Coordinates of C-alpha atoms in Angstrom, one line a residue:
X36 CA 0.0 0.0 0.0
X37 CA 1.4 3.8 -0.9
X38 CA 2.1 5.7 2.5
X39 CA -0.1 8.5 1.4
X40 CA -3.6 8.9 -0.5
X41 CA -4.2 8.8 -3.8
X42 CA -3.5 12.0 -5.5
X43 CA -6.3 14.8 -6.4
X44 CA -7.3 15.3 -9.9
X45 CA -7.2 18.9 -9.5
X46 CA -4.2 19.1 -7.0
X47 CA -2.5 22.4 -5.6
X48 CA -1.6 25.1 -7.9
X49 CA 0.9 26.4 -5.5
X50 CA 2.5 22.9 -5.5
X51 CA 3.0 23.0 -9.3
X52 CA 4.2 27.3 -9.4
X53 CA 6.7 25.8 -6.7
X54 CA 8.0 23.1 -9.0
X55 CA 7.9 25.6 -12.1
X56 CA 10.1 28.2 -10.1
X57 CA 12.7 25.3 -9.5
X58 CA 12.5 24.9 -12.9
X59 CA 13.0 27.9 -13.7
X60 CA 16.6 28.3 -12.1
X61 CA 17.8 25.4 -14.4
X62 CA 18.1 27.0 -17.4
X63 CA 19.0 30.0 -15.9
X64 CA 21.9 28.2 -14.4
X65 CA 22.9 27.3 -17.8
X66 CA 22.7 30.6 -19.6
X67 CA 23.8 32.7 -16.9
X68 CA 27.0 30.6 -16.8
X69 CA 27.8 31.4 -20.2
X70 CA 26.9 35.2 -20.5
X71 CA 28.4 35.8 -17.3
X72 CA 31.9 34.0 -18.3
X73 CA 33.6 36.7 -19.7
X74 CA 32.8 39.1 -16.9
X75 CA 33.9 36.4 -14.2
X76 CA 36.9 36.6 -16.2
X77 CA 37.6 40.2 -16.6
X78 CA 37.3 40.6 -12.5
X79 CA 39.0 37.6 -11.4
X80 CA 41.4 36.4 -14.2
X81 CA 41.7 32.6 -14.1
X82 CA 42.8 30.4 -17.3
X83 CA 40.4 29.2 -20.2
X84 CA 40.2 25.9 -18.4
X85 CA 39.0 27.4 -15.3
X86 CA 36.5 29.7 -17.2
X87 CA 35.0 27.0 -19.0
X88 CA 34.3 24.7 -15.8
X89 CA 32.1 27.3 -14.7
X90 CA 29.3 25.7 -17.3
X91 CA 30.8 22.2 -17.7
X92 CA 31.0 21.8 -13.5
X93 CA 27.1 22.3 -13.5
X94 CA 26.0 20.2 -16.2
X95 CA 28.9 17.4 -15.4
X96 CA 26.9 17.1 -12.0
X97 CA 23.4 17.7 -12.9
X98 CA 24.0 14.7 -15.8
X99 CA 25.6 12.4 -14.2
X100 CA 23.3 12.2 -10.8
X101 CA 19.8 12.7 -12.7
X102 CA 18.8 9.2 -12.7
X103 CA 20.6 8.5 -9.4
X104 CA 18.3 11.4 -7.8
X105 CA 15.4 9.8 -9.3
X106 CA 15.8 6.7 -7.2
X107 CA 16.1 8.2 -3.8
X108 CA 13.0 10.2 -4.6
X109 CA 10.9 7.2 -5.3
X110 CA 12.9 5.4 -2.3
X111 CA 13.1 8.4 0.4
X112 CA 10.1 10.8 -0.8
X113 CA 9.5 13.1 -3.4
X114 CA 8.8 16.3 -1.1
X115 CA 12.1 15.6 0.9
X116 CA 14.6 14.9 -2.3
X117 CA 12.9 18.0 -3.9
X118 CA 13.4 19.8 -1.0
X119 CA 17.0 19.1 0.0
X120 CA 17.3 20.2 -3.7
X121 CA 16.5 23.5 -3.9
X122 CA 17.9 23.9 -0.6
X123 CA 20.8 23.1 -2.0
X124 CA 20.8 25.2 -5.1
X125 CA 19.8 28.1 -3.4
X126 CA 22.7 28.1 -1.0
X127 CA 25.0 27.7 -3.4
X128 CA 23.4 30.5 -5.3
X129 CA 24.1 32.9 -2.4
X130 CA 27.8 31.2 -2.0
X131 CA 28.5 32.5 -5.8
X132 CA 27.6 35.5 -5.7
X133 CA 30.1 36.0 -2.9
X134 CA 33.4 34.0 -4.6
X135 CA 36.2 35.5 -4.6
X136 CA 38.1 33.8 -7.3
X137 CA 37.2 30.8 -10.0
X138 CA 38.3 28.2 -8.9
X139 CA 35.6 28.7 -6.0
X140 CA 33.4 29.4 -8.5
X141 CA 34.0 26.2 -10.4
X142 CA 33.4 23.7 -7.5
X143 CA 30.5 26.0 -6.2
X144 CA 28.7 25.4 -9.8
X145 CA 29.4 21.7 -9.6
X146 CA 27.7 22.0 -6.1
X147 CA 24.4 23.8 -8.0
X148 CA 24.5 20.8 -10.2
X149 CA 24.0 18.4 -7.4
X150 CA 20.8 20.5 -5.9
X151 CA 19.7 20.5 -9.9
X152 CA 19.5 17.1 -10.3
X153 CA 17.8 16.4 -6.8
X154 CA 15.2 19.2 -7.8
X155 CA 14.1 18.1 -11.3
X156 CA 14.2 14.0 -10.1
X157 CA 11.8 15.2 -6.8
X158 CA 9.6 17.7 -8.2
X159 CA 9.1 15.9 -11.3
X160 CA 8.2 13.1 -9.6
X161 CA 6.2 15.1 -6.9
X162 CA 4.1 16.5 -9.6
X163 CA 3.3 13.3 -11.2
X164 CA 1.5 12.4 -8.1
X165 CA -0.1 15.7 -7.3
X166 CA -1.8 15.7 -10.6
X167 CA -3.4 13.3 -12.6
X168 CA -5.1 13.2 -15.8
X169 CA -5.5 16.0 -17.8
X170 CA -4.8 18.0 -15.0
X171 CA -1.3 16.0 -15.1
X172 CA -0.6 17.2 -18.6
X173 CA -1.6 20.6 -18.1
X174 CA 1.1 20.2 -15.3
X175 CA 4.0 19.1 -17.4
X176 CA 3.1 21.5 -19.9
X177 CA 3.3 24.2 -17.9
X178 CA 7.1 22.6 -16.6
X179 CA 7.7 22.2 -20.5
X180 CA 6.9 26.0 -21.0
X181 CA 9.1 27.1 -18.0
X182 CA 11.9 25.6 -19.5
X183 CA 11.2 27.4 -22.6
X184 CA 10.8 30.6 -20.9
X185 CA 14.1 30.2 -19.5
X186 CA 16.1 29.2 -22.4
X187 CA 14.3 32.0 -24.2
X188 CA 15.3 35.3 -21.7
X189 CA 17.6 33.7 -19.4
X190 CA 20.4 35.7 -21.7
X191 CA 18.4 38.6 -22.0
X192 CA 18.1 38.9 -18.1
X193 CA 21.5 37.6 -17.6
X194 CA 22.8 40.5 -19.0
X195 CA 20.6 43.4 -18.0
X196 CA 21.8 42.3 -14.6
X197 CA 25.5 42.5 -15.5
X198 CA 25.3 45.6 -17.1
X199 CA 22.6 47.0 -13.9
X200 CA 24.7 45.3 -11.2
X201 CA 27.0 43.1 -12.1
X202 CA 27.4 39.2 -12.7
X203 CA 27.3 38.5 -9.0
X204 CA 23.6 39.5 -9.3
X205 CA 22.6 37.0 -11.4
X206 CA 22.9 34.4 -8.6
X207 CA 21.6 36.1 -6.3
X208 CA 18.3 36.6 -8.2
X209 CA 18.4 32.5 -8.6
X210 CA 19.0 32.1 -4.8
X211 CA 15.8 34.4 -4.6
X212 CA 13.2 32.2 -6.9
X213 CA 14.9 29.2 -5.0
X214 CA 13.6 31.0 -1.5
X215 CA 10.1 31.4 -3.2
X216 CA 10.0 27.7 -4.3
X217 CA 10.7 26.6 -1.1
X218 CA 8.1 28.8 0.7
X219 CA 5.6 27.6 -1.5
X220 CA 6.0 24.1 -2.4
X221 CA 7.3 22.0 0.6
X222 CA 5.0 23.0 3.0
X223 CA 2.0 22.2 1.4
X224 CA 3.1 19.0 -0.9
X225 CA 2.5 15.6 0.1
X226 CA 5.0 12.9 1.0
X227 CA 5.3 10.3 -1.8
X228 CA 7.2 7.5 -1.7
X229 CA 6.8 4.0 -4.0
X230 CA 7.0 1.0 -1.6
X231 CA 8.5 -1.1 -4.3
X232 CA 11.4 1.6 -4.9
X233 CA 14.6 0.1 -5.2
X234 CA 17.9 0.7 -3.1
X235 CA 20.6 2.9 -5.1
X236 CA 22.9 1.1 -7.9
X237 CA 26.0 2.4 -5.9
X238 CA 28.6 0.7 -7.8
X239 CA 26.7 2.1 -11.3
X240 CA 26.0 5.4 -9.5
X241 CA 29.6 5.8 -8.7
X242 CA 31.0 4.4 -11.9
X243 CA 29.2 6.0 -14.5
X244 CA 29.9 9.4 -12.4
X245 CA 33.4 9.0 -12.7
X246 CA 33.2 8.0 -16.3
X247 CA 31.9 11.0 -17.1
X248 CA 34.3 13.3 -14.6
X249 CA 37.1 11.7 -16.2
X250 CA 36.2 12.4 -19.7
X251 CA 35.1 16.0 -19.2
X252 CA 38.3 16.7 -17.3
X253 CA 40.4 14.8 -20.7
X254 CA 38.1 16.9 -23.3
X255 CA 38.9 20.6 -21.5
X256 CA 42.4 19.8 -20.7
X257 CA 42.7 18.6 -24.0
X258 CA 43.9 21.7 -26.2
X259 CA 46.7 22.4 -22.9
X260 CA 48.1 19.0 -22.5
X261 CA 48.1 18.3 -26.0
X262 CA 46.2 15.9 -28.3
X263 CA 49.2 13.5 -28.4
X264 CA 50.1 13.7 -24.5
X265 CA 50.6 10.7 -22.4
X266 CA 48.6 12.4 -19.5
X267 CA 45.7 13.1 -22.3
X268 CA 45.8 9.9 -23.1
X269 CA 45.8 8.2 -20.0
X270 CA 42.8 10.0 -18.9
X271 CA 41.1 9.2 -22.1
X272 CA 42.1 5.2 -21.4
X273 CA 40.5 5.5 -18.1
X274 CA 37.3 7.0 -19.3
X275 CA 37.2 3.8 -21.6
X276 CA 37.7 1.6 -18.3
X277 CA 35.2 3.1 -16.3
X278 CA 33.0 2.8 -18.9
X279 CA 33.6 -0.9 -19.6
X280 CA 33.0 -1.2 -15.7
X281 CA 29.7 0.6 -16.0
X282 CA 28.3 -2.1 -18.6
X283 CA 29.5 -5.0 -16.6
X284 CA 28.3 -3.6 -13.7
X285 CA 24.5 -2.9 -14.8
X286 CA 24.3 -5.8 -16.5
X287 CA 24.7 -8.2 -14.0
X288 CA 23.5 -5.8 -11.0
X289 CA 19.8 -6.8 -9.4
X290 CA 18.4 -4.4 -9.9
X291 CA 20.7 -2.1 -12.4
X292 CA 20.5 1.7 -12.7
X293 CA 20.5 1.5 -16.7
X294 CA 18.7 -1.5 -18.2
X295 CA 21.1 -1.9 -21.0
X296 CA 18.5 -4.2 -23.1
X297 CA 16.3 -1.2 -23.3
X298 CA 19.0 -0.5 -26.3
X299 CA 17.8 -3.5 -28.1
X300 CA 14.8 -1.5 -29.4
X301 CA 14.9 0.7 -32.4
X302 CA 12.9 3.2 -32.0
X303 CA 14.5 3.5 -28.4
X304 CA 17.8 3.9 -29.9
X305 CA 16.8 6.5 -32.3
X306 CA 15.3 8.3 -29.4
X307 CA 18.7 9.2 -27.9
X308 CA 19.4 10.6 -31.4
X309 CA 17.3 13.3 -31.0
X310 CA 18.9 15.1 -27.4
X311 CA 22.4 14.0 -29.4
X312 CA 20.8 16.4 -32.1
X313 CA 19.7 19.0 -30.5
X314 CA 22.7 19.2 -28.1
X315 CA 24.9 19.7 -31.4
X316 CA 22.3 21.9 -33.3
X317 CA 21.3 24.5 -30.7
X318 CA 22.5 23.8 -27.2
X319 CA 26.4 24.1 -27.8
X320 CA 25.4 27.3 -29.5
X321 CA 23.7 28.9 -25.9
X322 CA 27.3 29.0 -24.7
X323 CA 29.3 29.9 -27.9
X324 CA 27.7 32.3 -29.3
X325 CA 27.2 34.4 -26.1
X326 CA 31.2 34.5 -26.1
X327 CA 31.6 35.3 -29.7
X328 CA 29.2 38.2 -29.1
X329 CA 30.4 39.9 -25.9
X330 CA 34.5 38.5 -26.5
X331 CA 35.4 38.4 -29.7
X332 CA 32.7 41.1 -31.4
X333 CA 32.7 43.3 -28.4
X334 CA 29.0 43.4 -27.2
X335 CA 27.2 44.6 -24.4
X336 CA 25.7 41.9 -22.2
X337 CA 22.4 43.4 -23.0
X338 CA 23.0 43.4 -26.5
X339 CA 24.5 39.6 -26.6
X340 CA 21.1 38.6 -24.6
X341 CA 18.6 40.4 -27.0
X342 CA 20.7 38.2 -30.1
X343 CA 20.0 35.1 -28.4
X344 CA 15.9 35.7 -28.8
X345 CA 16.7 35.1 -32.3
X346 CA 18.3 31.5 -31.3
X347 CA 15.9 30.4 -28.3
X348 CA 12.6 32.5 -28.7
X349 CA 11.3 29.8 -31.2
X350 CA 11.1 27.5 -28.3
X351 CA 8.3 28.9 -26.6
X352 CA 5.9 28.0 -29.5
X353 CA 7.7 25.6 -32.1
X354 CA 7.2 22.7 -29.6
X355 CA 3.6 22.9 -29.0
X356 CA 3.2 23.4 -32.5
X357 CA 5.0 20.2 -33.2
X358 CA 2.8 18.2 -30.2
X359 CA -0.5 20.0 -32.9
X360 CA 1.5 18.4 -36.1
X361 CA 2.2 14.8 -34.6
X362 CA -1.8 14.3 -35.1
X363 CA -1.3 14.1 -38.9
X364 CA 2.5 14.0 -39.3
X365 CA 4.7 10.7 -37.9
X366 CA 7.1 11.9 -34.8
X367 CA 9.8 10.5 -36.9
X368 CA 9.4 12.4 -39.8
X369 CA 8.4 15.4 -38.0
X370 CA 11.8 15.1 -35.8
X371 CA 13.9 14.5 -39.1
X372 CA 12.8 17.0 -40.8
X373 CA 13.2 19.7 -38.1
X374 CA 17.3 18.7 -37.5
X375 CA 18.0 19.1 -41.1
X376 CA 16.5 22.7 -41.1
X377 CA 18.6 22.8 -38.4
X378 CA 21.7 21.8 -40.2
X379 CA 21.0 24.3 -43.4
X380 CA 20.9 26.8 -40.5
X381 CA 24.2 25.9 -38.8
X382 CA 26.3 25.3 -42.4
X383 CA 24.9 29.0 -43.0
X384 CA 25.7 30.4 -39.8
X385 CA 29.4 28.9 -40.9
X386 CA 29.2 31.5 -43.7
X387 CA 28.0 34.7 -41.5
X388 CA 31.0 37.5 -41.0
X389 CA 32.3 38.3 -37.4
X390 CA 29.8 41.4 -36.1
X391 CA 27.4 41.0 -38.7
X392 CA 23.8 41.3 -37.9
X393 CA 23.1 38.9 -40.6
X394 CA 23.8 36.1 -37.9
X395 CA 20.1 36.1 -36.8
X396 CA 18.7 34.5 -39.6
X397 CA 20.5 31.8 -39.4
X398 CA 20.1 31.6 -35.6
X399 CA 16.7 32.1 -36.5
X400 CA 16.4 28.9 -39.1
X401 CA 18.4 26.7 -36.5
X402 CA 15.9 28.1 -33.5
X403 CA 12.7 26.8 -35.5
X404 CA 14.4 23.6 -36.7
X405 CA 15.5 22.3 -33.6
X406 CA 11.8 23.3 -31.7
X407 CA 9.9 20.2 -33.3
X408 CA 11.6 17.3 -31.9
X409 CA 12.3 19.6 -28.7
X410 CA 8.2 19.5 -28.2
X411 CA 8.3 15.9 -28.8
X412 CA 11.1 13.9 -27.6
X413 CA 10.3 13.6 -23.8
X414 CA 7.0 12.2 -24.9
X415 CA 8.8 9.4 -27.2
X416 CA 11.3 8.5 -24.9
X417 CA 8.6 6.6 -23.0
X418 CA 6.0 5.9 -26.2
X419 CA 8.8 3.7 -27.8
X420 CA 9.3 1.1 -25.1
X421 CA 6.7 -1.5 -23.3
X422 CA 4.8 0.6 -20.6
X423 CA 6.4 -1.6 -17.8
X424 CA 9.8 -0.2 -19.1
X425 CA 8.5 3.8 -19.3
X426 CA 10.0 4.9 -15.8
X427 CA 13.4 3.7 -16.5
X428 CA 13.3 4.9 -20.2
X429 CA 12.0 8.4 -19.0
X430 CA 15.4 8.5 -16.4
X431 CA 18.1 6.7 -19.5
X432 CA 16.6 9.9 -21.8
X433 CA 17.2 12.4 -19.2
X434 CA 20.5 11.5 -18.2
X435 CA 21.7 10.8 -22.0
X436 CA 20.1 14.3 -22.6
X437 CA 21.9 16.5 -19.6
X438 CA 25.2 14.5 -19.6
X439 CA 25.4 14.1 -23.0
X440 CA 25.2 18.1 -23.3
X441 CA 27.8 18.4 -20.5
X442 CA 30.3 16.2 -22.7
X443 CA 28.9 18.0 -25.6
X444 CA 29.9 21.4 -24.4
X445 CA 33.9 20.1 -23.2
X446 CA 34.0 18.8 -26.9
X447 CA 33.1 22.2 -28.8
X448 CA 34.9 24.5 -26.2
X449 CA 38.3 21.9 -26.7
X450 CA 37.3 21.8 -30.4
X451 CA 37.0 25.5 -31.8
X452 CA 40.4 26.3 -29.1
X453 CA 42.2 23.5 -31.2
X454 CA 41.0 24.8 -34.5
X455 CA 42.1 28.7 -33.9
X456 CA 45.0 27.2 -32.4
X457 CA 45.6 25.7 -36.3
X458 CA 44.6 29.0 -37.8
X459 CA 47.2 30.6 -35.7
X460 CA 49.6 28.1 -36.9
X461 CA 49.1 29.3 -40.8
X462 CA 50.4 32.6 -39.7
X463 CA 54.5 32.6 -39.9
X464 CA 56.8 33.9 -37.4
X465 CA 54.5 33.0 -34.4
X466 CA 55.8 31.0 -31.1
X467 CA 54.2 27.5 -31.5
X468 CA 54.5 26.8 -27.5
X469 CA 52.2 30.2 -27.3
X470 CA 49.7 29.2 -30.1
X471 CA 47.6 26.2 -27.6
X472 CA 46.9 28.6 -25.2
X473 CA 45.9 31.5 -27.1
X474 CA 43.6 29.2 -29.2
X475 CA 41.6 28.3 -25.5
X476 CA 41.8 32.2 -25.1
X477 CA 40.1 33.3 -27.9
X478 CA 37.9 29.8 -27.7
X479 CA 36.0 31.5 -24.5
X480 CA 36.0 35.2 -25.6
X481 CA 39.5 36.8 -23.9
X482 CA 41.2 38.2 -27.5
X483 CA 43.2 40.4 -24.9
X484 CA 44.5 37.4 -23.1
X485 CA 45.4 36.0 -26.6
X486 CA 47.2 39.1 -27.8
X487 CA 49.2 39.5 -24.1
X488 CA 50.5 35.8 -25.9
X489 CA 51.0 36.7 -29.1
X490 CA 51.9 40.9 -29.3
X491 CA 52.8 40.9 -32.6
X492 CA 49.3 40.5 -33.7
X493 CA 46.7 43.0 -34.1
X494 CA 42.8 42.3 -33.4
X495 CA 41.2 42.1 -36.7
X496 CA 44.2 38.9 -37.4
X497 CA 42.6 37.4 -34.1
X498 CA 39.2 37.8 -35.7
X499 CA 40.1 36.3 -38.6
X500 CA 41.3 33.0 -37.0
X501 CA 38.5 32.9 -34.9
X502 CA 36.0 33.7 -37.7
X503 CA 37.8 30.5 -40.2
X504 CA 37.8 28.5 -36.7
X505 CA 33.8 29.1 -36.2
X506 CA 33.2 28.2 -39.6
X507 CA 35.0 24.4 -39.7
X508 CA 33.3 24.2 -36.3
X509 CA 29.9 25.0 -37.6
X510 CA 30.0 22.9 -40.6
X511 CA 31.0 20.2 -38.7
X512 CA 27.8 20.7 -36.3
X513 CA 25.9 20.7 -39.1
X514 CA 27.4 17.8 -40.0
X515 CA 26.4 15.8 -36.9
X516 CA 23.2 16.9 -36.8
X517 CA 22.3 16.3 -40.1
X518 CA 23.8 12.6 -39.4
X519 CA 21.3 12.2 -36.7
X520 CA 18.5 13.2 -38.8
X521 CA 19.0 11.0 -40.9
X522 CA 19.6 8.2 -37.8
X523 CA 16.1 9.1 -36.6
X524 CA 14.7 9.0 -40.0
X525 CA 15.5 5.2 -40.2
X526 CA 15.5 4.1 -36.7
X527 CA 12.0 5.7 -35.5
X528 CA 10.6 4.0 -38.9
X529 CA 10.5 1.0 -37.0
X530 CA 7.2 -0.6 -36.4
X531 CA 6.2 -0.3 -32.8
X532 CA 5.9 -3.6 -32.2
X533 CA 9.0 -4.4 -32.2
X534 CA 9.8 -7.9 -31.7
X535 CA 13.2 -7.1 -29.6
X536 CA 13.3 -10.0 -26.9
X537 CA 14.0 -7.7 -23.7
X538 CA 12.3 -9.5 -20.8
X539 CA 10.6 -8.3 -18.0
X540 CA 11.6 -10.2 -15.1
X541 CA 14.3 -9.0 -13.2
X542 CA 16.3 -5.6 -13.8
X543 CA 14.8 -2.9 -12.6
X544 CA 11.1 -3.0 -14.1
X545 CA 10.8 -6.1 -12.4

C-alpha cells in the first residue's frame, strides 16, 4: 500500500508554481553561466580551463546524478529529495555571488549541479502524483513552458543584470526564486514514496559518475596538454575503463541503474538521437555564441542577450506546435525533418562574417528547426518502449540528454580552441609553444588574453582565425546533426511492435 492517498485530480496550484520556479533556475543556471563567463573573467582572471568549468561543472553534476536522484525520490520521498534540492541550489546561489576567485566558483557550480539534479528527479516526480489526468498534462506542460521561458530570456536577463549590477547578481536573483520555491512548495506537498522503490545502484551510480568526470576533465584539458600527450591519453584510457566497468556492472546488477536491453529496441535507440541532435544543433550554440558576441565582437551583455531571442525565442511556440503536427504527421518524420533545417541553419551560420547582424537568420532557421523534436522527444522516450519499461526509459533519456550536453559542451569549447590554435599556426613567425593557449583564449571570448600571448598580432588577425575556426566548427555541427536526422529517419521507422526479446523479469522493471 502507498504511504499516502491517492493523488487529487485537481491538486495544488501552488505545489506545481513551486516546482515551475525550481524549474526555472535550471536554465537560468545554464545561460547565466555562459553570459556571465567573460565578466567572471575580466574581474577575477583565471585560465580558459577554469572559465570553461564554470558551465561544464554544473551540467557534469546535474547529468551524471539525474537518474541517481530519481531513485532516492521514489525510495526516500519526493517532497524531501525536492526539498533538500533546492535547498541546495539556493545556497549555493548565495555562495556564488560572494566568490572571490574561480576556482571557487567552479566547485560551487558543480555543487548547484547536485541540488539541480535532486530538484528536477523530486519535483518531477512530486508533480506526477499531485496531478493526474488532464490535470497531469496541463502540469507538465506548464514545466515544459518554464523551461522554454528560460532558455528563451535567461540571456536577456542575464545580462541586463550584469550591465545594472553586475554578474554576481545573477545568482543572487536565482538564490531568490529558490527562496520562493521553497516557501511555496514543501509546506503544502505531500509525502510520496513508491514501496516497491529500489535501493541505489552504488557501484553504477559511482561508476558511470566518474566516467563522465574523467572524460570531461580529458576533453577541456585537451587543447593544454596536447592531443598527443601521455597524460591526455591516459585519462582518455580511463574514461574507456570506467566505462567498460559501467556495462558490466549494470548488467549483472539486481536491480541495475540503466537497463542496457532497453538499447535492443529501435525506435528507443533513435530516441537518444534526438537530445544527441539537438545538443549539437542548438544547445552548444547557448554557450558559444554568447562568447563570440560579448569577447570576440565586443558586445554589451544586454545586447549579446537580445541576439539570443533570435536562437531560443522559437522554443516557446515551435514545440507545442510540433505536439498539434504529430496528429497528422509521424514523430519520426516530424523530428527529421526539423534537424535538417537545423543543419542548413548551422552550415549557414558557418558563412555569416564576425559582427554581422546577418547572424540572426541563421540563428533564426536553426531556432525553429530544432523546436519540433524539442516539443516531442520527452514524450517518445517513453512511447517507444513497453509501458512496464516507461519509468526507467523516461530516467536513461534524461541523463543521455543532460550528460550528453555536458560532454557536448567540453568537446566544442576543446574543439574551436584547437581549430584557432591551427589558424594561428598558418600565420609565420608566431611562437608554437604560445599558439595552444591562445587558441583556448580566444575559444572563450578573452582576444586580450590571446594578444598578451601573441603581441605581434593585431585584433582584426585574431578575428580572422576565430572567424575560419567558427566556420569548420559549424559545418561540422551541421554535419552531426544532419547525421542524426537521418539516424532518426531510419530508426524511428521501426514498427512499434517491435519484436526485440528484452524480458521483464528482473532488472529494474521487475
Amino acid at each position: 500500500m502507498p504511504d499516502s492517498p491517492p493523488p487529487a485530480h485537481a491538486g495544488d496550484p501552488l505545489v506545481l508554481g513551486a516546482v515551475c520556479l525550481a524549474a526555472l533556475i535550471l536554465p537560468l543556471s545554464f545561460s547565466a553561466g555562459a553570459v556571465a563567463t567573460p565578466a567572471i573573467g575580466r574581474e577575477l582572471g583565471g585560465s580558459p580551463e577554469a572559465l570553461t568549468w564554470i558551465t561544464n561543472g554544473f551540467m557534469l553534476t546535474f547529468g551524471s546524478l539525474l537518474m541517481a536522484a530519481g531513485t532516492l525520490a521514489d525510495r526516500y520521498g519526493r517532497r524531501r529529495v525536492f526539498t533538500v534540492g533546492v535547498a541546495i541550489v539556493t545556497g549555493f546561489s548565495l555562495a556564488l555571488g560572494l566568490a572571490p576567485s574561480v576556482w571557487l566558483i567552479d566547485l560551487l557550480r558543480a555543487g548547484q549541479g547536485v541540488g539541480a539534479a535532486a530538484a528536477l528527479a523530486g519535483g518531477t516526480a512530486a508533480l506526477a502524483q499531485e496531478f493526474d489526468g488532464h490535470g497531469r498534462t496541463r502540469a507538465f506542460s506548464l514545466l515544459g513552458t518554464t523551461f522554454g521561458i528560460g532558455l528563451a530570456f535567461g540571456p536577456i536577463v542575464t545580462g541586463a543584470l550584469i550591465v545594472g549590477t553586475g554578474w554576481r547578481a545573477i545568482f543572487w536573483v536565482g538564490a531568490l526564486v529558490g527562496s520562493a520555491a521553497l516557501v511555496l512548495g514543501p509546506p503544502r506537498m505531500r509525502e510520496t514514496r513508491d514501496p516497491q522503490a529500489r535501493s541505489l545502484d552504488w557501484p553504477g551510480t559511482v561508476s558511470f559518475t566518474a566516467m563522465l568526470t574523467t572524460l570531461t576533465v580529458a576533453v577541456i584539458e585537451a587543447p593544454g596538454l596536447g592531443w598527443h600527450s601521455l597524460a591526455l591519453g591516459g585519462l582518455l584510457a580511463a574514461a574507456a575503463l570506467l566505462l567498460a566497468a559501467f556495462a558490466i556492472i549494470e548488467t549483472r546488477a539486481a536491480r541495475p541503474m540503466l537497463d542496457l536491453r532497453l538499447f535492443r529496441y529501435r525506435r528507443f535507440v533513435g530516441v537518444q538521437m534526438l537530445p544527441v541532435a539537438t545538443c549539437a544543433g542548438f544547445v552548444v550554440l547557448l554557450v558559444l555564441l554568447p562568447l563570440r558576441f560579448i569577447g570576440i565582437e565586443g558586445r554589451s551583455e544586454m545586447e549579446a542577450g537580445l541576439l539570443m531571442l533570435a536562437l531560443s525565442a522559437p522554443m516557446l511556440v515551435v514545440p507545442m506546435l510540433a505536439a498539434a503536427l504529430v496528429r497528422r504527421v509521424p514523430p519520426g518524420l516530424l523530428s527529421g525533418f526539423g534537424l535538417l533545417v537545423a543543419a542548413i541553419g548551422l552550415v549557414w551560420l558557418g558563412f555569416t562574417e564576425i559582427g554581422s547582424r546577418a547572424v540572426l537568420a541563421p540563428m533564426l532557421l536553426i531556432g525553429l528547426g530544432s523546436g519540433l523534436p524539442w516539443g516531442l522527444m520527452d514524450g517518445l522516450s517513453v512511447a517507444v518502449v513497453p509501458q512496464e519499461r516507461a519509468g526507467m526509459a523516461a530516467g536513461i533519456f534524461g541523463t543521455v540528454r543532460v550528460a550528453g550536453e555536458g560532454v557536448a559542451l567540453a568537446l566544442v569549447s576543446a574543439a574551436l580552441a584547437g581549430l584557432v590554435a591551427a589558424e594561428l599556426r598558418r600565420i609565420p613567425g608566431l611562437p608554437d609553444a604560445s599558439l595552444a593557449q591562445a587558441g583556448q583564449r580566444l575559444a572563450v571570448g578573452n582576444p586580450d588574453g590571446a594578444r598578451a600571448l601573441l603581441p605581434g598580432l593585431d585584433a582584426a588577425t585574431l578575428s580572422q582565425a576565430y572567424q575560419a575556426a567558427f566556420t569548420t566548427l559549424s559545418w561540422t555541427l551541421a554535419a552531426v546533426t544532419a547525421a542524426c536526422a537521418v539516424a532518426v529517419l531510419g530508426l524511428l521507422a521501426a514498427p512499434r511492435d517491435e519484436s526485440a526479446d528484452i524480458g521483464v523479469t528482473g532488472g529494474a522493471g521487475s
